[in-house]
Short mmCIF file of C-alpha atoms and ligand atoms in Angstrom, two decimals:
data_model
loop_
_atom_site.label_atom_id
_atom_site.label_comp_id
_atom_site.label_asym_id
_atom_site.label_seq_id
_atom_site.Cartn_x
_atom_site.Cartn_y
_atom_site.Cartn_z
CA UNK E 1 -18.19 -2.89 -15.76
CA UNK E 2 -17.56 -3.35 -11.89
CA UNK E 3 -17.51 -2.81 -9.28
CA UNK E 4 -13.63 -3.49 -8.05
CA UNK E 5 -10.01 -2.66 -10.28
CA UNK E 6 -8.82 -5.57 -8.32
CA UNK E 7 -9.19 -9.29 -7.04
CA UNK E 8 -6.74 -10.45 -5.89
CA UNK E 9 -7.19 -14.74 -5.27
CA UNK E 10 -4.77 -16.86 -3.26
CA UNK E 11 -2.01 -14.50 -4.08
CA UNK E 12 1.37 -16.56 -3.11
CA UNK E 13 5.48 -14.56 -3.71
CA UNK E 14 7.49 -17.04 -2.04
CA UNK E 15 11.40 -16.28 -2.83
CA UNK E 16 14.11 -19.03 -3.15
CA UNK E 17 17.37 -17.81 -1.38
CA UNK E 18 18.73 -21.99 -2.07
CA UNK E 19 19.87 -24.45 -0.55
CA UNK E 20 16.47 -25.53 -0.74
CA UNK E 21 15.28 -22.99 1.26
CA UNK E 22 12.23 -20.72 0.48
CA UNK E 23 11.37 -17.41 1.74
CA UNK E 24 7.70 -17.12 1.63
CA UNK E 25 7.39 -12.99 1.68
CA UNK E 26 2.95 -13.11 0.75
CA UNK E 27 1.67 -16.68 1.82
CA UNK E 28 -1.82 -16.21 2.06
CA UNK E 29 -3.69 -12.98 -0.10
CA UNK E 30 -7.13 -11.95 -1.16
CA UNK E 31 -8.32 -9.11 -1.44
CA UNK E 32 -10.75 -6.90 -3.51
CA UNK E 33 -10.31 -3.85 -4.25
CA UNK E 34 -12.97 -0.96 -4.84
CA UNK E 35 -12.58 1.80 -7.62
CA UNK E 36 -12.02 4.52 -6.55
CA UNK E 37 -11.33 3.01 -2.30
CA UNK E 38 -8.28 3.19 -0.35
CA UNK E 39 -7.45 0.00 0.94
CA UNK E 40 -4.93 0.61 3.18
CA UNK E 41 -2.32 -2.29 4.38
CA UNK E 42 -1.24 -1.65 7.28
CA UNK E 43 1.64 -4.63 9.51
CA UNK E 44 4.70 -4.21 11.32
CA UNK E 45 8.30 -4.04 8.79
CA UNK E 46 8.73 -7.26 7.01
CA UNK E 47 5.71 -8.66 7.20
CA UNK E 48 5.31 -8.73 3.90
CA UNK E 49 2.87 -5.39 1.97
CA UNK E 50 5.66 -4.02 -0.10
CA UNK E 51 6.03 -7.54 -1.76
CA UNK E 52 2.76 -7.67 -2.44
CA UNK E 53 2.33 -4.60 -3.77
CA UNK E 54 5.05 -5.48 -6.07
CA UNK E 55 3.34 -8.74 -7.12
CA UNK E 56 0.00 -6.79 -7.79
CA UNK E 57 1.72 -4.62 -9.44
CA UNK E 58 4.10 -7.14 -11.86
CA UNK E 59 6.95 -5.70 -10.58
CA UNK E 60 7.07 -9.88 -8.98
CA UNK E 61 6.19 -12.17 -11.07
CA UNK E 62 3.69 -13.85 -8.35
CA UNK E 63 4.33 -17.06 -7.45
CA UNK E 64 0.92 -18.79 -7.43
CA UNK E 65 -3.16 -16.65 -7.51
CA UNK E 66 -4.22 -14.91 -9.50
CA UNK E 67 -4.32 -10.81 -10.12
CA UNK E 68 -7.24 -9.86 -12.07
CA UNK E 69 -6.69 -6.02 -12.67
CA UNK E 70 -10.26 -5.02 -14.71
CA UNK E 71 -11.12 -8.67 -14.87
CA UNK E 72 -8.07 -9.51 -17.09
CA UNK E 73 -5.23 -11.31 -14.92
CA UNK E 74 -2.23 -9.10 -14.54
CA UNK E 75 0.41 -11.69 -14.69
CA UNK E 76 -0.83 -13.13 -18.13
CA UNK E 77 -0.52 -10.09 -19.88
CA UNK E 78 1.82 -9.21 -22.81
CA UNK E 79 2.38 -7.14 -25.87
CA UNK E 80 -0.22 -4.51 -26.05
CA UNK E 81 -2.51 -5.57 -22.94
CA UNK E 82 0.67 -5.26 -20.32
CA UNK E 83 1.58 -1.60 -21.50
CA UNK E 84 -2.12 -0.55 -20.87
CA UNK E 85 -1.93 -2.39 -17.62
CA UNK E 86 1.20 -0.03 -17.20
CA UNK E 87 -0.63 2.69 -18.42
CA UNK E 88 -3.03 2.56 -16.30
CA UNK E 89 -1.11 1.68 -12.82
CA UNK E 90 1.70 3.42 -10.85
CA UNK E 91 3.50 3.41 -7.68
CA UNK E 92 4.76 6.48 -5.29
CA UNK E 93 8.30 5.35 -2.82
CA UNK E 94 8.57 5.26 0.58
CA UNK E 95 12.06 7.00 -0.27
CA UNK E 96 11.78 10.23 -2.13
CA UNK E 97 15.36 10.98 -2.36
CA UNK E 98 16.48 7.41 -4.25
CA UNK E 99 13.40 7.52 -6.27
CA UNK E 100 14.20 10.58 -8.21
CA UNK E 101 17.65 10.55 -10.45
CA UNK E 102 19.54 13.70 -9.14
CA UNK E 103 21.11 14.00 -13.08
CA UNK E 104 17.73 14.55 -14.66
CA UNK E 105 15.64 17.63 -14.22
CA UNK E 106 11.94 17.82 -12.33
CA UNK E 107 10.13 18.30 -15.71
CA UNK E 108 12.23 15.29 -17.12
CA UNK E 109 11.82 13.55 -14.16
CA UNK E 110 8.47 13.95 -14.45
CA UNK E 111 7.95 13.31 -18.30
CA UNK E 112 9.95 10.08 -17.90
CA UNK E 113 6.66 7.70 -18.06
CA UNK E 114 4.98 9.57 -20.57
CA UNK E 115 7.78 9.65 -22.76
CA UNK E 116 7.50 5.81 -22.24
CA UNK E 117 4.28 5.24 -23.20
CA UNK E 118 4.57 8.27 -26.10
CA UNK E 119 1.76 10.30 -24.34
CA UNK E 120 2.72 13.74 -24.71
CA UNK E 121 5.39 15.93 -26.99
CA UNK E 122 6.19 18.90 -27.16
CA UNK E 123 4.77 21.33 -26.78
CA UNK E 124 1.65 19.25 -25.12
CA UNK E 125 4.42 17.58 -23.35
CA UNK E 126 5.71 21.03 -22.11
CA UNK E 127 2.19 22.02 -21.01
CA UNK E 128 1.04 18.83 -18.82
CA UNK E 129 4.24 19.33 -16.53
CA UNK E 130 3.31 22.46 -16.12
CA UNK E 131 -0.66 20.81 -15.31
CA UNK E 132 1.49 18.51 -13.38
CA UNK E 133 3.65 20.29 -11.53
CA UNK E 134 0.45 22.42 -10.24
CA UNK E 135 -1.38 19.97 -8.84
CA UNK E 136 0.79 19.25 -6.32
CA UNK E 137 1.64 22.68 -5.08
CA UNK E 138 4.53 23.81 -6.33
CA UNK E 139 5.43 26.46 -9.29
CA UNK E 140 6.48 25.72 -12.75
CA UNK E 141 10.03 27.09 -12.37
CA UNK E 142 10.42 24.42 -10.41
CA UNK E 143 10.47 22.21 -13.82
CA UNK E 144 14.66 22.72 -14.74
CA UNK E 145 16.24 21.91 -11.43
CA UNK E 146 17.12 18.82 -8.98
CA UNK E 147 16.27 17.54 -7.17
CA UNK E 148 18.54 17.76 -4.40
CA UNK E 149 16.94 21.58 -4.40
CA UNK E 150 14.37 20.39 -2.65
CA UNK E 151 12.97 19.76 0.22
CA UNK E 152 11.32 15.54 1.38
CA UNK E 153 8.17 16.73 1.44
CA UNK E 154 8.54 18.69 -2.39
CA UNK E 155 10.52 15.43 -3.13
CA UNK E 156 7.54 13.92 -2.49
CA UNK E 157 5.10 16.03 -3.98
CA UNK E 158 7.72 15.17 -7.61
CA UNK E 159 6.83 11.62 -7.07
CA UNK E 160 3.16 11.69 -6.96
CA UNK E 161 3.14 13.85 -10.23
CA UNK E 162 5.27 11.45 -11.49
CA UNK E 163 2.84 9.16 -11.70
CA UNK E 164 0.50 10.71 -12.43
CA UNK E 165 2.07 11.59 -15.38
CA UNK E 166 1.36 8.44 -16.81
CA UNK E 167 -3.07 9.10 -15.79
CA UNK E 168 -3.16 5.95 -14.03
CA UNK E 169 -6.30 4.42 -13.05
CA UNK E 170 -4.32 2.40 -9.55
CA UNK E 171 -2.33 4.35 -6.99
CA UNK E 172 -0.01 1.91 -4.73
CA UNK E 173 2.03 4.16 -2.40
CA UNK E 174 4.38 2.41 -0.32
CA UNK E 175 5.45 4.37 3.48
CA UNK E 176 4.36 7.45 1.22
CA UNK E 177 5.58 9.17 3.81
CA UNK E 178 7.08 7.58 6.55
CA UNK E 179 10.21 9.17 5.53
CA UNK E 180 8.06 12.14 5.91
CA UNK E 181 8.92 15.06 8.68
CA UNK E 182 5.70 14.64 10.75
CA UNK E 183 5.29 18.54 10.42
CA UNK E 184 4.43 18.00 6.37
CA UNK E 185 2.74 14.13 6.77
CA UNK E 186 -0.22 15.23 6.95
CA UNK E 187 -0.07 17.80 3.48
CA UNK E 188 0.91 14.24 1.96
CA UNK E 189 -1.84 12.92 2.76
CA UNK E 190 -4.55 15.52 1.73
CA UNK E 191 -2.72 16.19 -1.39
CA UNK E 192 -3.34 12.25 -2.17
CA UNK E 193 -6.89 12.80 -1.31
CA UNK E 194 -7.83 15.53 -3.09
CA UNK E 195 -5.81 13.93 -6.14
CA UNK E 196 -8.27 11.40 -6.09
CA UNK E 197 -11.77 13.14 -6.02
CA UNK E 198 -10.37 15.09 -8.90
CA UNK E 199 -8.97 12.15 -11.21
CA UNK E 200 -11.30 9.04 -9.91
CA UNK E 201 -8.17 7.43 -7.79
CA UNK E 202 -7.64 4.36 -6.46
CA UNK E 203 -5.35 3.60 -4.36
CA UNK E 204 -2.90 1.11 -1.68
CA UNK E 205 -1.54 2.80 0.93
CA UNK E 206 0.88 0.70 2.42
CA UNK E 207 2.60 2.26 5.94
CA UNK E 208 2.80 0.71 9.23
CA UNK E 209 1.78 3.68 10.76
CA UNK E 210 -1.67 2.86 11.62
CA UNK E 211 -3.06 6.75 12.97
CA UNK E 212 -2.30 7.38 9.19
CA UNK E 213 -3.04 4.60 8.36
CA UNK E 214 -7.20 5.10 9.64
CA UNK E 215 -7.83 8.80 8.16
CA UNK E 216 -6.53 8.64 4.57
CA UNK E 217 -8.42 4.71 4.01
CA UNK E 218 -12.12 3.32 3.07
CA UNK E 219 -11.08 -0.30 4.17
CA UNK E 220 -8.44 -1.97 5.39
CA UNK E 221 -5.89 -5.05 5.62
CA UNK E 222 -3.78 -6.30 8.47
CA UNK E 223 -1.20 -8.55 7.13
CA UNK E 224 1.45 -10.59 10.00
CA UNK E 225 4.56 -13.25 8.51
CA UNK E 226 2.89 -12.67 4.35
CA UNK E 227 -0.82 -12.98 5.93
CA UNK E 228 -3.74 -11.39 5.79
CA UNK E 229 -5.43 -11.81 9.32
CA UNK E 230 -8.29 -9.48 9.15
CA UNK E 231 -10.10 -7.21 5.96
CA UNK E 232 -12.44 -4.92 7.15
CA UNK E 233 -13.65 -1.05 7.10
CA UNK E 234 -11.05 1.91 8.49
CA UNK E 235 -14.09 2.37 11.79
CA UNK E 236 -14.85 -0.89 11.92
CA UNK E 237 -11.07 -1.62 12.46
CA UNK E 238 -10.73 0.62 14.99
CA UNK E 239 -14.12 0.75 16.71
CA UNK E 240 -14.35 -3.60 17.03
CA UNK E 241 -10.04 -5.37 16.47
CA UNK E 242 -11.55 -9.27 16.34
CA UNK E 243 -7.17 -10.51 15.33
CA UNK E 244 -5.58 -10.28 19.11
CA UNK E 245 -2.11 -9.49 16.07
CA UNK E 246 -4.37 -6.92 14.97
CA UNK E 247 -5.48 -5.45 19.02
CA UNK E 248 -1.98 -5.28 19.44
CA UNK E 249 -1.16 -2.75 16.96
CA UNK E 250 -4.51 -0.56 17.79
CA UNK E 251 -3.34 -0.92 21.56
CA UNK E 252 0.13 1.51 20.69
CA UNK E 253 -1.36 4.39 19.05
CA UNK E 254 -1.22 6.62 21.71
CA UNK E 255 -4.31 8.50 22.46
CA UNK E 256 -4.78 12.52 22.50
CA UNK E 257 -6.65 12.67 25.90
CA UNK E 258 -4.45 12.55 28.92
CA UNK E 259 -7.18 11.25 31.44
CA UNK E 260 -7.82 8.32 28.30
CA UNK E 261 -4.20 7.22 28.00
CA UNK E 262 -2.91 7.25 31.34
CA UNK E 263 -5.80 4.28 32.01
CA UNK E 264 -5.95 2.32 28.96
CA UNK E 265 -4.34 -1.50 28.15
CA UNK E 266 -1.37 -2.02 26.26
CA UNK E 267 -1.30 -5.24 25.04
CA UNK E 268 3.04 -5.72 24.09
CA UNK E 269 3.48 -8.77 22.10
CA UNK E 270 6.09 -10.86 23.52
CA UNK E 271 8.94 -12.64 20.96
CA UNK E 272 10.34 -11.92 17.95
CA UNK E 273 8.71 -11.68 14.19
CA UNK E 274 9.39 -15.49 12.82
CA UNK E 275 11.51 -15.57 10.26
CA UNK E 276 9.37 -16.35 7.29
CA UNK E 277 11.61 -18.73 5.34
CA UNK E 278 10.77 -21.30 9.20
CA UNK E 279 7.11 -19.56 9.64
CA UNK E 280 5.85 -21.89 12.32
CA UNK E 281 2.65 -24.65 12.23
CA UNK E 282 -0.77 -23.78 12.15
CA UNK E 283 -1.65 -20.01 13.00
CA UNK E 284 1.10 -17.52 11.96
CA UNK E 285 1.09 -14.87 14.70
CA UNK E 286 0.49 -18.20 17.44
CA UNK E 287 4.38 -17.95 18.69
CA UNK E 288 3.47 -14.33 20.11
CA UNK E 289 -0.97 -14.58 20.35
CA UNK E 290 -1.71 -13.96 24.11
CA UNK E 291 -4.63 -15.93 23.23
CA UNK E 292 -2.97 -18.83 21.85
CA UNK E 293 -4.71 -22.29 22.14
CA UNK E 294 -3.65 -25.65 21.42
CA UNK E 295 -5.84 -25.72 18.02
CA UNK E 296 -3.87 -22.78 17.16
CA UNK E 297 -0.66 -24.54 16.09
CA UNK E 298 -3.13 -27.30 14.85
CA UNK E 299 -4.31 -25.85 11.80
CA UNK E 300 -4.28 -22.27 9.74
CA UNK E 301 -7.69 -21.08 10.96
CA UNK E 302 -9.81 -19.74 7.10
CA UNK E 303 -10.51 -16.86 6.93
CA UNK E 304 -14.08 -16.11 7.33
CA UNK E 305 -16.79 -13.08 7.75
CA UNK E 306 -17.98 -12.65 11.98
CA UNK E 307 -19.75 -9.73 10.75
CA UNK E 308 -20.77 -8.43 7.11
CA UNK E 309 -17.74 -6.75 5.45
CA UNK E 310 -15.48 -7.97 8.92
CA UNK E 311 -13.13 -11.15 8.31
CA UNK E 312 -11.06 -12.46 10.16
CA UNK E 313 -8.63 -15.40 10.12
CA UNK E 314 -8.47 -16.41 14.18
CA UNK E 315 -9.73 -19.48 15.70
CA UNK E 316 -11.91 -17.77 18.55
CA UNK E 317 -14.20 -17.45 15.66
FE1 LIG A 401 -4.15 -16.72 18.12
FE2 LIG A 401 -4.59 -18.93 17.80
FE3 LIG A 401 -6.72 -16.55 16.75
FE4 LIG A 401 -3.86 -16.99 15.54
S1 LIG A 401 -5.85 -18.26 15.43
S2 LIG A 401 -5.03 -15.38 16.53
S3 LIG A 401 -3.08 -18.23 17.82
S4 LIG A 401 -6.27 -17.31 19.00
#
């Protein structure tokens, strides 16, 4: 079996808005995700990272390109193969308040995926729910309660148990900690990490909080206006960011040392993010890039491997 659980080639997701207008939510997106790794996807809100996640998992059909999961094109699957894919992939959503049915007990919510895929019934189903609720740090006594009786952090744990219930190989976590108190965020991230170790899971972890993404991810992709602009290991990205957009994102992270924090240079970007309905010609970042050159308006920079395993799309390289 290949090392890569996912190979995504030139994936695009465009939405037709009427009147001939096209929203290019995801326009240039090619990555490989290795089995057992956590791939972080970062960028400002509206940059297309959630749409990319939903297209990978086939909540949306791709406009073009290929999404290969275990070597099979997700967007061409049907029947038994599609059901198998659905069982091998799961999603944890940002809003733990909205993602649970308020009229369903926690136990039934967790078991919903198992029921859809006819995995367990009777005692086996009850035992599995009990096992899952404990795996995410809650108690068996919580099984018959309703979502409103839980805190945000606890609800997100329930969301994770729901995702795990179908024993997936791959989980997309879409801003799973953004709605939680800062004090709870690290606990939930640590839970993701320990479950990954235990179950050999692969994650696509979508977030705008770069500090948290660094902590959990093996590799990171940076997105801007529907395009991946830089991909490398988490260590390399923070030590040696190459793309001017990545540099500006990293410069905004506060440094805990007050001496360093006092003298460090912050890159404040000017202007607004352009509309994905009417993106700039050439490099999508050129209207805000402090290093833009003439060529940047004329042609889109190709993604190049500038250092081993460090890819960037910028005419500076
Ligand atoms: Fe800036 Fe040009 Fe590089 Fe785009 S290609 S990031 S505009 S320098």
